[in-house]
Amino acid sequence: LFGCSAIKEARVQQDKSKKVMHEELADKCEFKPIKLASTKLSDLVAFAMTNRPAMVSAALAVKDARLQLKSIAADAPLASKTPWSALDANLSLGYSESSSAEHFKNFDSSTERGSASSSLSLDLLLYDFGRNDARQRSAAEKVIAAELELIQEGYKVFYEVASAYFTLMCNEALCEVASTNITQYATHLAQAEDRYEQGYAQKLDILRAKLDLARAQEGAVAASNDVDVAGANLVAYLGINAAQGKHYSVLGGCLGGLDRVMRGFNDSTGTVESVFADARINAPVLKIARARLRAASADVDYAIADLKPNISASLSLNLADPLWMWRWGLSGAQSLFTGWRKTTALERATLALKVSENQVASAELQLSRNLEVALAERDNAKEAEKTANESLIQARENLETVLSQYEVEEVSRIEFTDAVSS
């Protein structure tokens, strides 16, 4: 009734925010290192959902929208779903003293006895011709939009974490290939040196083998850097800052730090038409646009209702020692002319409704394009994976053949190098 709990919560939040408010306390803030219990993709996404500031901000936006709805509901009239909120009670207490001036020449005054006063007033809004109902419907749709934006932000976090996760896996695999190439070219160099000592090879073969090994080492360095960069990106998408975990170390380090069971998702076979039909119903971006369209329609209803009068009642008890009295009454207020403010507000609300309707159409068009691109990328990826698997099988067979032929000098060093690279 007097806001005691709200005041307490506000003070607690102020104390928590002091470290952010004052820059001189920044150096004293301590960050505890973060250790992930699991590095499976599902657990990493769940961790990011909890720690990403964007998710926290979206959740706070939902809470703010709900409080806005609660605030509007508190202004509901008696003829509503919440008639108990139509009553406003106010209590006032006062004390006053008056002085009586003496003769002007004396510049003096005397104080008479003071008097106390108090009043208890009750104001009741009876009917507002649908103003509050329209505002509540608009605020309710904004709550829905905020909740859907939270869901959409969750999808965004999932996409970013998953993309960084698979990029890191890809770079780890390439890093392993680079390490294998170093081993292969080191063996090649040792063979070239042995053959040179036995008189079966030239000095140039050793130099070329050293050059191949140096290039392999250079490729390994680049691949290792790519792993570190991908790991740093994944850590950032998880919502972990540099003070809580240095780069990729929080995930277990380079090579083998990630769980390799969840490497992919279930295969999808839907067409553009079928996927778009589902997306029109389930996509948060369209749900948000439609919720805002409904909110705009409710705003039009409010602007229309605001052209109509208000009907209210009042009851008060006034005490001014030694007198007291009761007062009650009914009142109705209708604005006659407000400089076209209310009619202009109605026109703006109608225009906002048209804009929201157009935004729904734009969102559908953009969603359709995104789905077409995504499904095209999916189909291309399937074909690329099939081709890559076939090429890998052929490359392995070719490498085995070239290795056996290279040992007996039936193939050149260039063919050997190409086979290893393939």
Coordinates of N, CA, C and O in Angstrom, one line a residue, residues 288-376:
I288 N 6.1 -11.4 -33.6 CA 6.4 -10.1 -33.1 C 5.7 -9.0 -33.9 O 5.0 -8.1 -33.4
A289 N 5.8 -9.1 -35.2 CA 5.2 -8.1 -36.1 C 3.7 -8.1 -36.0 O 3.0 -7.1 -35.9
R290 N 3.1 -9.3 -35.8 CA 1.6 -9.4 -35.7 C 1.2 -8.9 -34.3 O 0.1 -8.2 -34.2
A291 N 2.0 -9.1 -33.3 CA 1.6 -8.6 -31.9 C 1.7 -7.1 -32.0 O 0.8 -6.4 -31.4
R292 N 2.7 -6.5 -32.6 CA 2.7 -5.1 -32.7 C 1.6 -4.5 -33.6 O 1.1 -3.4 -33.3
L293 N 1.1 -5.3 -34.6 CA 0.0 -4.8 -35.3 C -1.3 -4.8 -34.5 O -2.1 -3.8 -34.5
R294 N -1.4 -5.8 -33.6 CA -2.6 -5.8 -32.7 C -2.5 -4.7 -31.7 O -3.5 -4.1 -31.3
A295 N -1.3 -4.4 -31.2 CA -1.1 -3.3 -30.3 C -1.4 -2.0 -31.0 O -2.1 -1.1 -30.4
A296 N -1.1 -1.8 -32.2 CA -1.4 -0.6 -33.0 C -2.9 -0.5 -33.2 O -3.5 0.7 -33.1
S297 N -3.6 -1.6 -33.4 CA -5.1 -1.5 -33.5 C -5.7 -1.1 -32.2 O -6.7 -0.3 -32.1
A298 N -5.1 -1.6 -31.0 CA -5.6 -1.2 -29.7 C -5.4 0.3 -29.5 O -6.2 1.0 -28.8
D299 N -4.3 0.8 -30.0 CA -4.0 2.2 -29.8 C -5.0 3.1 -30.6 O -5.3 4.2 -30.1
V300 N -5.5 2.6 -31.7 CA -6.5 3.3 -32.4 C -7.8 3.3 -31.6 O -8.5 4.4 -31.5
D301 N -8.1 2.2 -31.0 CA -9.3 2.2 -30.1 C -9.2 3.2 -28.9 O -10.2 3.8 -28.6
Y302 N -8.0 3.3 -28.4 CA -7.8 4.2 -27.3 C -7.9 5.6 -27.8 O -8.5 6.5 -27.1
A303 N -7.4 5.9 -29.0 CA -7.5 7.3 -29.5 C -9.0 7.7 -29.7 O -9.4 8.8 -29.5
I304 N -9.8 6.7 -30.2 CA -11.2 6.9 -30.4 C -11.9 7.2 -29.0 O -12.7 8.1 -28.9
A305 N -11.6 6.3 -28.0 CA -12.2 6.4 -26.7 C -11.8 7.7 -26.0 O -12.6 8.3 -25.2
D306 N -10.6 8.2 -26.4 CA -10.1 9.5 -25.7 C -10.9 10.7 -26.2 O -10.8 11.7 -25.6
L307 N -11.7 10.5 -27.3 CA -12.5 11.6 -27.7 C -13.8 11.7 -26.9 O -14.6 12.7 -27.0
K308 N -14.1 10.7 -26.1 CA -15.3 10.6 -25.3 C -15.1 11.1 -23.9 O -13.9 11.2 -23.4
P309 N -16.2 11.3 -23.1 CA -16.0 11.9 -21.8 C -15.6 10.9 -20.7 O -15.5 9.7 -21.0
N310 N -15.3 11.3 -19.5 CA -15.0 10.5 -18.3 C -16.1 10.7 -17.3 O -16.7 11.8 -17.1
I311 N -16.5 9.7 -16.6 CA -17.5 9.8 -15.6 C -16.9 9.2 -14.3 O -16.4 8.1 -14.2
S312 N -16.9 10.0 -13.2 CA -16.3 9.6 -12.0 C -17.1 10.1 -10.8 O -18.0 10.9 -10.9
A313 N -16.8 9.5 -9.6 CA -17.5 9.9 -8.3 C -16.4 10.2 -7.3 O -15.3 9.7 -7.4
S314 N -16.8 11.0 -6.3 CA -15.9 11.4 -5.2 C -16.6 11.4 -3.9 O -17.8 11.7 -3.8
L315 N -15.8 11.1 -2.9 CA -16.3 11.1 -1.5 C -15.2 11.6 -0.6 O -14.1 11.0 -0.7
S316 N -15.4 12.5 0.3 CA -14.4 13.0 1.1 C -14.9 13.4 2.5 O -16.1 13.8 2.6
L317 N -14.0 13.3 3.5 CA -14.3 13.7 4.9 C -13.2 14.7 5.2 O -12.1 14.4 5.2
N318 N -13.7 16.0 5.6 CA -12.7 17.0 5.9 C -12.9 17.4 7.4 O -14.1 17.7 7.8
L319 N -11.8 17.6 8.1 CA -11.9 18.0 9.5 C -10.9 19.1 9.7 O -9.8 19.0 9.4
A320 N -11.5 20.3 10.1 CA -10.7 21.4 10.5 C -11.2 21.9 11.8 O -12.3 22.6 11.9
D321 N -10.5 21.5 12.9 CA -10.9 21.8 14.2 C -11.5 23.2 14.4 O -10.8 24.2 14.1
P322 N -12.7 23.4 14.9 CA -13.6 22.4 15.4 C -14.7 21.9 14.5 O -15.7 21.4 14.9
L323 N -14.5 22.1 13.2 CA -15.5 21.8 12.2 C -15.1 20.5 11.4 O -14.0 20.2 11.2
W324 N -16.1 19.8 10.9 CA -15.9 18.7 10.0 C -17.1 18.6 9.1 O -18.2 19.0 9.4
M325 N -16.9 18.0 7.9 CA -18.0 17.9 7.0 C -17.7 16.8 6.0 O -16.6 16.4 5.7
W326 N -18.8 16.2 5.4 CA -18.7 15.2 4.4 C -19.0 15.8 3.0 O -19.8 16.8 2.9
R327 N -18.4 15.3 2.0 CA -18.7 15.8 0.6 C -18.7 14.6 -0.3 O -17.9 13.7 -0.2
W328 N -19.7 14.6 -1.2 CA -19.7 13.6 -2.2 C -20.3 14.2 -3.5 O -20.9 15.2 -3.5
G329 N -20.0 13.5 -4.6 CA -20.5 14.0 -5.9 C -20.2 13.1 -7.1 O -19.4 12.2 -7.0
L330 N -20.9 13.4 -8.1 CA -20.7 12.7 -9.4 C -20.2 13.8 -10.4 O -20.7 15.0 -10.4
S331 N -19.3 13.4 -11.3 CA -18.9 14.4 -12.3 C -18.6 13.7 -13.7 O -18.3 12.5 -13.7
G332 N -18.8 14.5 -14.7 CA -18.5 14.1 -16.0 C -17.8 15.2 -16.8 O -18.1 16.3 -16.6
A333 N -16.7 14.8 -17.5 CA -15.9 15.8 -18.2 C -15.8 15.4 -19.6 O -15.5 14.2 -20.0
Q334 N -16.0 16.4 -20.5 CA -15.9 16.2 -21.9 C -15.2 17.4 -22.5 O -15.6 18.5 -22.3
S335 N -14.0 17.1 -23.2 CA -13.3 18.2 -23.8 C -14.0 18.6 -25.1 O -14.4 17.7 -25.9
L336 N -14.1 19.9 -25.2 CA -14.8 20.4 -26.4 C -13.7 20.7 -27.5 O -14.0 20.5 -28.7
F337 N -12.7 21.4 -27.1 CA -11.7 21.7 -28.1 C -10.3 21.7 -27.5 O -10.0 22.3 -26.4
T338 N -9.4 20.9 -28.1 CA -8.0 20.8 -27.5 C -7.0 21.1 -28.6 O -5.9 20.5 -28.7
G339 N -7.3 22.0 -29.5 CA -6.4 22.4 -30.6 C -6.1 21.2 -31.5 O -5.0 21.1 -32.0
W340 N -7.1 20.4 -31.8 CA -7.0 19.2 -32.7 C -6.0 18.2 -32.2 O -5.5 17.4 -33.0
R341 N -5.6 18.2 -30.9 CA -4.6 17.3 -30.4 C -5.2 15.8 -30.4 O -4.5 14.9 -30.8
K342 N -6.4 15.7 -30.0 CA -6.9 14.3 -29.9 C -7.3 13.8 -31.3 O -7.0 12.6 -31.5
T343 N -7.8 14.6 -32.2 CA -8.0 14.1 -33.5 C -6.7 13.8 -34.3 O -6.6 12.8 -35.0
T344 N -5.7 14.6 -34.0 CA -4.4 14.3 -34.6 C -3.8 13.1 -34.0 O -3.2 12.3 -34.8
A345 N -4.0 12.8 -32.7 CA -3.5 11.6 -32.1 C -4.2 10.4 -32.8 O -3.6 9.3 -33.0
L346 N -5.5 10.5 -33.1 CA -6.2 9.4 -33.8 C -5.7 9.2 -35.2 O -5.5 8.0 -35.6
E347 N -5.4 10.3 -35.9 CA -4.8 10.1 -37.2 C -3.5 9.5 -37.2 O -3.1 8.6 -38.0
R348 N -2.6 9.8 -36.2 CA -1.3 9.2 -36.0 C -1.4 7.7 -35.7 O -0.7 6.9 -36.2
A349 N -2.4 7.4 -34.8 CA -2.6 6.0 -34.5 C -3.1 5.2 -35.7 O -2.6 4.0 -35.9
T350 N -3.9 5.8 -36.5 CA -4.3 5.1 -37.7 C -3.2 4.9 -38.7 O -3.0 3.8 -39.3
L351 N -2.3 5.9 -38.8 CA -1.1 5.8 -39.6 C -0.2 4.7 -39.1 O 0.4 3.9 -39.9
A352 N 0.0 4.7 -37.8 CA 0.8 3.7 -37.2 C 0.3 2.3 -37.4 O 1.1 1.3 -37.6
L353 N -1.0 2.1 -37.5 CA -1.6 0.9 -37.8 C -1.3 0.4 -39.2 O -1.0 -0.7 -39.5
K354 N -1.3 1.4 -40.2 CA -0.9 1.1 -41.5 C 0.6 0.7 -41.6 O 0.9 -0.3 -42.3
V355 N 1.4 1.4 -40.9 CA 2.8 1.0 -40.9 C 3.1 -0.4 -40.3 O 3.9 -1.1 -40.9
S356 N 2.4 -0.7 -39.2 CA 2.5 -2.0 -38.6 C 2.1 -3.1 -39.6 O 2.7 -4.2 -39.7
E357 N 1.0 -2.8 -40.3 CA 0.5 -3.8 -41.3 C 1.5 -4.0 -42.4 O 1.8 -5.1 -42.8
N358 N 2.2 -2.9 -42.8 CA 3.2 -3.0 -43.9 C 4.4 -3.8 -43.3 O 5.1 -4.5 -44.1
Q359 N 4.7 -3.6 -42.0 CA 5.9 -4.3 -41.4 C 5.6 -5.8 -41.4 O 6.6 -6.6 -41.5
V360 N 4.4 -6.2 -41.2 CA 4.1 -7.7 -41.3 C 4.4 -8.2 -42.7 O 5.0 -9.3 -42.8
A361 N 3.9 -7.5 -43.7 CA 4.2 -7.9 -45.1 C 5.7 -7.9 -45.4 O 6.2 -8.9 -46.0
S362 N 6.4 -6.9 -44.9 CA 7.9 -6.9 -45.1 C 8.5 -8.0 -44.4 O 9.5 -8.7 -44.9
A363 N 8.1 -8.4 -43.2 CA 8.7 -9.5 -42.4 C 8.4 -10.8 -43.1 O 9.3 -11.6 -43.2
E364 N 7.3 -11.0 -43.7 CA 7.0 -12.2 -44.4 C 7.9 -12.3 -45.7 O 8.4 -13.4 -46.0
L365 N 8.0 -11.2 -46.4 CA 8.9 -11.2 -47.6 C 10.3 -11.5 -47.2 O 11.0 -12.3 -47.9
Q366 N 10.8 -10.9 -46.2 CA 12.2 -11.1 -45.8 C 12.4 -12.6 -45.3 O 13.4 -13.2 -45.6
L367 N 11.4 -13.1 -44.5 CA 11.5 -14.5 -44.1 C 11.5 -15.4 -45.2 O 12.3 -16.4 -45.2
S368 N 10.7 -15.2 -46.2 CA 10.6 -16.0 -47.4 C 12.0 -16.0 -48.1 O 12.5 -17.1 -48.5
R369 N 12.6 -14.9 -48.3 CA 13.9 -14.8 -48.9 C 15.0 -15.6 -48.1 O 15.8 -16.3 -48.6
N370 N 15.0 -15.3 -46.8 CA 15.9 -16.0 -45.9 C 15.8 -17.5 -46.0 O 16.8 -18.2 -46.0
L371 N 14.6 -18.0 -46.0 CA 14.4 -19.4 -46.1 C 14.8 -20.0 -47.4 O 15.4 -21.1 -47.5
E372 N 14.6 -19.3 -48.5 CA 15.0 -19.8 -49.8 C 16.6 -19.9 -49.8 O 17.1 -20.8 -50.3
V373 N 17.2 -18.8 -49.3 CA 18.7 -18.8 -49.2 C 19.2 -20.0 -48.3 O 20.1 -20.7 -48.7
A374 N 18.6 -20.1 -47.2 CA 19.0 -21.2 -46.2 C 18.8 -22.6 -46.8 O 19.7 -23.4 -46.7
L375 N 17.7 -22.8 -47.5 CA 17.5 -24.1 -48.1 C 18.4 -24.4 -49.3 O 18.9 -25.5 -49.5
A376 N 18.7 -23.3 -50.0 CA 19.7 -23.5 -51.1 C 21.1 -23.8 -50.6 O 21.8 -24.7 -51.1

